[in-house]
Coordinates of C-alpha atoms in Angstrom, one line a residue:
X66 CA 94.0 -79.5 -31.3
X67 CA 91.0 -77.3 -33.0
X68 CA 89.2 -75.9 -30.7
X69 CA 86.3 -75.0 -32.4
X70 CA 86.2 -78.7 -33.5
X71 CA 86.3 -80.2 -29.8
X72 CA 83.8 -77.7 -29.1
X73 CA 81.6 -79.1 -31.4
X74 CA 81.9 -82.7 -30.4
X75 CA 81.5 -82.2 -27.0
X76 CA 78.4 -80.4 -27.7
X77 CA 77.1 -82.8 -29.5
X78 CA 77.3 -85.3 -27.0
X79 CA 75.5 -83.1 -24.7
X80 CA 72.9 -82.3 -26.5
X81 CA 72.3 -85.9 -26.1
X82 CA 71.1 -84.7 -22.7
X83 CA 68.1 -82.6 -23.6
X84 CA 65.4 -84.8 -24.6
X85 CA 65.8 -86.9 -21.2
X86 CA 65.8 -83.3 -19.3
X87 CA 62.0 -83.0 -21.6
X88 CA 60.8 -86.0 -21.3
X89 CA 61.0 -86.0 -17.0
X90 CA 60.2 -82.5 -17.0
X91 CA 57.2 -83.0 -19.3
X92 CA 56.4 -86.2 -17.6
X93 CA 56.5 -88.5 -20.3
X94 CA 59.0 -90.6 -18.4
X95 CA 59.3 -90.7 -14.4
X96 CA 62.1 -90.7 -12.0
X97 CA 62.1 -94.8 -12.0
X98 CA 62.4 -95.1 -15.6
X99 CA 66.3 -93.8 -15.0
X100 CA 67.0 -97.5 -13.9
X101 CA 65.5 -99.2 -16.7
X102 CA 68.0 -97.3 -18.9
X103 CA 70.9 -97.4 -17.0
X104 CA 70.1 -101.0 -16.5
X105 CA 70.5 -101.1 -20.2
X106 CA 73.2 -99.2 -20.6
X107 CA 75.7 -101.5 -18.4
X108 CA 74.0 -104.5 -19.0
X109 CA 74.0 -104.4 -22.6
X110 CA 75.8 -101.6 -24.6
X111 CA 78.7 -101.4 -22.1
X112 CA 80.1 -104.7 -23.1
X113 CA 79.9 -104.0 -26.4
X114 CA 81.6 -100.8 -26.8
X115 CA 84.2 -102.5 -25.3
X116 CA 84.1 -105.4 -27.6
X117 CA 84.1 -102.5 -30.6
X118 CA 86.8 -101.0 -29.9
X119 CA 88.8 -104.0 -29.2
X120 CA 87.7 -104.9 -32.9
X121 CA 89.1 -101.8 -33.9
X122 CA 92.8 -103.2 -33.4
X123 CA 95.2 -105.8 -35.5
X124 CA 96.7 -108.3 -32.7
X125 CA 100.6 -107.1 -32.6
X126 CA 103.5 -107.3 -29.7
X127 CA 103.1 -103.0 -29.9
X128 CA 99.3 -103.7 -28.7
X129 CA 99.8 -106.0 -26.1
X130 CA 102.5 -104.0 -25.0
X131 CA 100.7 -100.9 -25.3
X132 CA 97.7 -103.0 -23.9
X133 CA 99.1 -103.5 -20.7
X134 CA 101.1 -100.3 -20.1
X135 CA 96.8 -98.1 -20.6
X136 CA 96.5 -100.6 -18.0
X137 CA 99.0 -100.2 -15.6
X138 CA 98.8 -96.2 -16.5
X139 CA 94.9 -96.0 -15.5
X140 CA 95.5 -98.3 -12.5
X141 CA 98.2 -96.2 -11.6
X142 CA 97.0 -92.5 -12.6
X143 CA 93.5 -92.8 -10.7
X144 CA 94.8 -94.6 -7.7
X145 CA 97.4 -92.2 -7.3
X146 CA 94.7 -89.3 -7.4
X147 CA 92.7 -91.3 -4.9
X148 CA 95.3 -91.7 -2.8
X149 CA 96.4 -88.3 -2.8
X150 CA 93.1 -86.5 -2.4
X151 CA 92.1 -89.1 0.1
X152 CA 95.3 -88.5 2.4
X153 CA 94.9 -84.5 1.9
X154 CA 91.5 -84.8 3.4
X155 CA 91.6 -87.8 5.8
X156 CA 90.7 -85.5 8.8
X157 CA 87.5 -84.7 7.0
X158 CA 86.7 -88.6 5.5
X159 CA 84.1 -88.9 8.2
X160 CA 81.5 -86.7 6.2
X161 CA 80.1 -88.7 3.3
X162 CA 80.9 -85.8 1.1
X163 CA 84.8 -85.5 1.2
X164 CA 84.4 -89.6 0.6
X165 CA 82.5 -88.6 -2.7
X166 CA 83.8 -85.5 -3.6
X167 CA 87.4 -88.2 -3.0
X168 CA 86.1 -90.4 -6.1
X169 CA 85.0 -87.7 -7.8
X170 CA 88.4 -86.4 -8.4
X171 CA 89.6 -89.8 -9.9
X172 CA 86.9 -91.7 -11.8
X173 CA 86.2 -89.8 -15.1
X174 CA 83.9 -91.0 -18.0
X175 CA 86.5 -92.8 -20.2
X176 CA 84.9 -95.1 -21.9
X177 CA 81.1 -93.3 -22.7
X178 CA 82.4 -89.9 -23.1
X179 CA 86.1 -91.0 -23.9
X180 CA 86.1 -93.2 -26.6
X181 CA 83.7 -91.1 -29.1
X182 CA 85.8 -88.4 -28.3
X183 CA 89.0 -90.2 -29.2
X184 CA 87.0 -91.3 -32.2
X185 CA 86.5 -87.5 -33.2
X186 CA 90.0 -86.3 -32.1
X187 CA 92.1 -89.0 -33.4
X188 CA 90.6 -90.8 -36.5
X189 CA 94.2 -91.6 -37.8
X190 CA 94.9 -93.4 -34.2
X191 CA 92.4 -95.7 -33.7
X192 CA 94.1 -97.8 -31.2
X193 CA 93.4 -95.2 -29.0
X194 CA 89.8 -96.4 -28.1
X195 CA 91.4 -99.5 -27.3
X196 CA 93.5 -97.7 -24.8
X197 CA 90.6 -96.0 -23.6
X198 CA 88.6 -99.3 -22.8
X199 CA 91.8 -100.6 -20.8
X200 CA 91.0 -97.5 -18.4
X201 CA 87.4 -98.5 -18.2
X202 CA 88.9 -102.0 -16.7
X203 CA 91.6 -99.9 -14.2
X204 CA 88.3 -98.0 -13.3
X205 CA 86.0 -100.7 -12.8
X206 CA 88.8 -102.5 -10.9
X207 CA 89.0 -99.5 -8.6
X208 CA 85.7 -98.3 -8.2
X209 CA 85.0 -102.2 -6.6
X210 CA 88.0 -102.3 -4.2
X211 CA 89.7 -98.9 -3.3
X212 CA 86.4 -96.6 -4.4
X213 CA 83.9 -98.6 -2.7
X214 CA 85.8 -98.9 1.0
X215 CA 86.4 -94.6 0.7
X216 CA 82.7 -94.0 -0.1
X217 CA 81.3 -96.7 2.7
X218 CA 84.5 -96.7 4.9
X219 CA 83.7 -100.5 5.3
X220 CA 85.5 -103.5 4.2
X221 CA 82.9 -105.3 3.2
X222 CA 81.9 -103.6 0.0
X223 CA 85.0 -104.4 -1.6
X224 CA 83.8 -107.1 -3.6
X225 CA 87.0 -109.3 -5.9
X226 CA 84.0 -111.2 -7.0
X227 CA 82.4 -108.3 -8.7
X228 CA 85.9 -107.3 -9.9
X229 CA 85.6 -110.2 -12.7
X230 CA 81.7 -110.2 -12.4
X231 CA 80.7 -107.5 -13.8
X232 CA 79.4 -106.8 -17.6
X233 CA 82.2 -104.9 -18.5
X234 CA 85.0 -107.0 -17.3
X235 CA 83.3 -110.1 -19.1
X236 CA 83.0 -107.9 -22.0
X237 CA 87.0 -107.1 -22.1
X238 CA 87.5 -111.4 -21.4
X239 CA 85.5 -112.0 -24.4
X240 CA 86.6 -108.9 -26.5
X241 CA 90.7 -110.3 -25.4
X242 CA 89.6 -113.8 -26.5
X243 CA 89.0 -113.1 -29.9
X244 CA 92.1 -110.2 -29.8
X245 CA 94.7 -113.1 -29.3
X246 CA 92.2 -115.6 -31.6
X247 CA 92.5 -112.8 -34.0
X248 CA 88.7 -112.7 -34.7
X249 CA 87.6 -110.2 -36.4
X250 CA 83.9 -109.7 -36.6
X251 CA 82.2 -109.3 -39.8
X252 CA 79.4 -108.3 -41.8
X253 CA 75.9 -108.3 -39.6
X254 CA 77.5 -109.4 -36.5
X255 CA 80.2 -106.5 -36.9
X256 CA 77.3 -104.5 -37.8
X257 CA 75.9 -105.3 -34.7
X258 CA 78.6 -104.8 -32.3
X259 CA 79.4 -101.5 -33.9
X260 CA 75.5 -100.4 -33.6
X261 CA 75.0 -101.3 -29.7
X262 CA 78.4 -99.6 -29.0
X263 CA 77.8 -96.2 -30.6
X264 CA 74.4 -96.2 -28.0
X265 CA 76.3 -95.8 -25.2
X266 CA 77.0 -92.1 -25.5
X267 CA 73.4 -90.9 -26.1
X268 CA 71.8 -93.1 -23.4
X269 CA 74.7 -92.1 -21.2
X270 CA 73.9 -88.2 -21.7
X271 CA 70.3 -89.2 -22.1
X272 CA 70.5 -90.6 -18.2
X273 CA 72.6 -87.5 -17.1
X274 CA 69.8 -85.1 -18.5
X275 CA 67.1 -87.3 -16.7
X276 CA 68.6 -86.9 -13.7
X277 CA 69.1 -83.3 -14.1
X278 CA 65.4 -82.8 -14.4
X279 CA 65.2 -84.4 -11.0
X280 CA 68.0 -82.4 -8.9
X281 CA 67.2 -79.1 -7.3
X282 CA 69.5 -76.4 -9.2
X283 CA 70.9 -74.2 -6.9
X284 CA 72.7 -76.9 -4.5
X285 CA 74.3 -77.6 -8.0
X286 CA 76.6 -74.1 -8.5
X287 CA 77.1 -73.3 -4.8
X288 CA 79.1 -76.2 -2.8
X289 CA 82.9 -75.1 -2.8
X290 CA 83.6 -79.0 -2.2
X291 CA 82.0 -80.2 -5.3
X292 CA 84.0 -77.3 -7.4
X293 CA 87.0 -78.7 -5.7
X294 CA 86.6 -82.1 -6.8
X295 CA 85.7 -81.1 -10.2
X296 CA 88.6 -78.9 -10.6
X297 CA 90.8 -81.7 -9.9
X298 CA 89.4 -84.0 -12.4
X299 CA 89.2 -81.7 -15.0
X300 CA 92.2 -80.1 -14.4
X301 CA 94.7 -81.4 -11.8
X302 CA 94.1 -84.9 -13.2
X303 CA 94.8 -85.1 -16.8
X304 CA 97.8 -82.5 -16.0
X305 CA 98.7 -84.9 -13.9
X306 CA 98.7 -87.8 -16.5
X307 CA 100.7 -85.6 -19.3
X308 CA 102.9 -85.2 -17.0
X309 CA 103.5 -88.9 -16.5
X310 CA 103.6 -89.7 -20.0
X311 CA 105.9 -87.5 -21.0
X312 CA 108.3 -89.0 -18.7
X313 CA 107.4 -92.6 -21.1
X314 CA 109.2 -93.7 -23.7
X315 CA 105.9 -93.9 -25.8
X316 CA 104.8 -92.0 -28.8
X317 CA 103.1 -88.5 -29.0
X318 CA 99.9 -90.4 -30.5
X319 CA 99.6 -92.7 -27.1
X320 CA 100.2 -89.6 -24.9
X321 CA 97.7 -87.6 -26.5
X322 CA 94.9 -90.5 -26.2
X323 CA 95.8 -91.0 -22.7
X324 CA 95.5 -87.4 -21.9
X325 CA 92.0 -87.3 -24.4
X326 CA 90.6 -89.5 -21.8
X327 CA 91.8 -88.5 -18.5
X328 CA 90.1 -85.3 -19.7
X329 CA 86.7 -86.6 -19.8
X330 CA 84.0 -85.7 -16.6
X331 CA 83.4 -87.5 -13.3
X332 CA 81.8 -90.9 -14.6
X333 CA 78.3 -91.6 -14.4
X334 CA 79.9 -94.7 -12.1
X335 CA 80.7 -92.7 -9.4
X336 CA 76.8 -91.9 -9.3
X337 CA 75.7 -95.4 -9.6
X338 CA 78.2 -96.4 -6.9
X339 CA 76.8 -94.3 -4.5
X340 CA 72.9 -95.6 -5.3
X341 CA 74.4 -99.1 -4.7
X342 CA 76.0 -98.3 -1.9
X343 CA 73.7 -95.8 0.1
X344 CA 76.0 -93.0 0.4
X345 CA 75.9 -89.3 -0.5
X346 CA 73.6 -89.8 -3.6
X347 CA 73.0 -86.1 -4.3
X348 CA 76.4 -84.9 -3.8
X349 CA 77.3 -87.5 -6.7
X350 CA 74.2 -86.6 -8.7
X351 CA 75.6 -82.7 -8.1
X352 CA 79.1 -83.6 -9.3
X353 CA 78.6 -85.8 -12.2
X354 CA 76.2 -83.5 -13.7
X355 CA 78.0 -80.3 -13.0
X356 CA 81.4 -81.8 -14.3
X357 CA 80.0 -82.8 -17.5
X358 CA 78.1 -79.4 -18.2
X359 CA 81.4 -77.8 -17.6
X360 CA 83.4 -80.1 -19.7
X361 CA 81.9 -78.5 -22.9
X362 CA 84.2 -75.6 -22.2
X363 CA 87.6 -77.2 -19.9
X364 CA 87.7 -80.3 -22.5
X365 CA 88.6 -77.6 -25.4
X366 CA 90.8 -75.8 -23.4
X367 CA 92.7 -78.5 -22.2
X368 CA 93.3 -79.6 -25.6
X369 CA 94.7 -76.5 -26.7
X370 CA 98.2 -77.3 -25.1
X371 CA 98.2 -80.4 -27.2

């Protein structure tokens, strides 16, 4: 793929970023405004970017197939990374940052970052975002079972309930409702859906440069841990996922959207997580932020080998 052109939409997206860096740094906004927004983001435009790019897809045995197998492949892809970072460093799961730095490695932004990029990238494919919100489901699934024990090392985080509960699983039950209805939203309401998806990636980046603002730099560019974790997502990781796909019987086009989003950052969920939870919230802060700054430059380089 063009690098010049994934440059450029990755850059774009970033730039999201600056005017929440401004607005905390000029104090226009404060440090508890972050949760108003993020509050909107899952709450509101995470369901529907969802919905959108299930509306993006003609109901067909190749995409429930296909459906089922992003599934099974983002279930299968991030627990395995979890599972092999996590038994790597089990001596060392003790200290809250190998438990982050563990989720870190796995849990990348497909659905805020991936799915505009697969909209850039592959504009001929457009099942592909559909793909991409199936790993948004593996992700959720994991971060509220196998995620949440690593970061708290306690059982009773893991939370089934919250597996179904949460605003972007009821946004996949309602987006797969009208899927197999074959519903196709129209006109205004279309309109609508289509408008509160394409939000999610500027209040996303929007968040990431608010928090930015608030994080001392230099703790940032000088942990060897968080490099580690972020070389495995952005590297290790998606490698990892070509690798499986190539053993598939599946087309070039799936492959390549797979691999688009198992290239994307750590996921602004990872950071949440650890709010909810109480553990290692500037180590998270630290990796989220520094994995997407860097993405600008492994996102375009990983594509090359496309």
């Amino acid at each position: 793929m063009s690098f010049s052109v994934t440059l450029g939409t990755v850059a774009l997206m970033l730039i999201y970023a600056v005017p929440g860096y401004l607005l905390i740094r000029f104090r226009k906004l404060n440090a508890d405004s972050i949760a108003s927004f993020a509050t909107l983001l899952l709450y509101l435009c995470s369901p529907f970017q969802t919905l959108y790019a299930m509306q993006r897809i003609e109901y067909s045995a190749y995409m429930i197939r296909h459906l089922a197998l992003a599934l099974a492949l983002g279930l299968g892809l991030m627990g395995g990374m979890l599972g092999i970072v996590y038994f790597a460093t089990r001596s060392r799961q003790e200290q809250v940052p190998y438990r982050i730095c563990t989720a870190a490695s796995a849990m990348g932004n497909c659905g805020f970052m991936g799915i505009p990029l697969l909209e850039a990238l592959m504009p001929e494919y457009p099942q592909a975002v559909a793909f991409a919100s199936m790993f948004f489901l593996a992700m959720n699934i994991l971060m509220w079972t196998v995620v949440s024990f690593i970061m708290t090392r306690d059982r009773r985080y893991i939370s089934l309930r919250k597996v179904f509960l949460n605003p972007s699983t009821i946004g996949m039950g309602v987006a797969l409702v009208l899927f197999f209805a074959r519903i196709h939203l129209e006109g205004q309401v279309g309109d609508a859906v289509a408008l509160l998806s394409k939000m999610c990636t500027p209040l996303c980046m929007l968040i990431l440069g608010m928090r930015l603002a608030l994080v001392p730099i230099r703790p940032m560019f000088t942990s060897a841990l968080q490099y580690a974790a972020i070389g495995l997502k952005l590297f290790a990781f998606p490698l990892l996922a070509l690798g499986v796909c190539m053993l598939l019987p599946v087309e070039r086009s799936f492959a390549m959207g797979i691999y688009i989003i198992c290239c994307a950052p750590t996921g602004n969920l990872v950071l949440s997580f650890s709010e909810l939870l109480g553990e290692g919230q500037d180590v998270a802060a630290n990796v989220v932020l520094l994995s997407t700054l860097l993405s600008m430059l492994t996102i375009p380089l990983m594509l090359l080998i496309l």
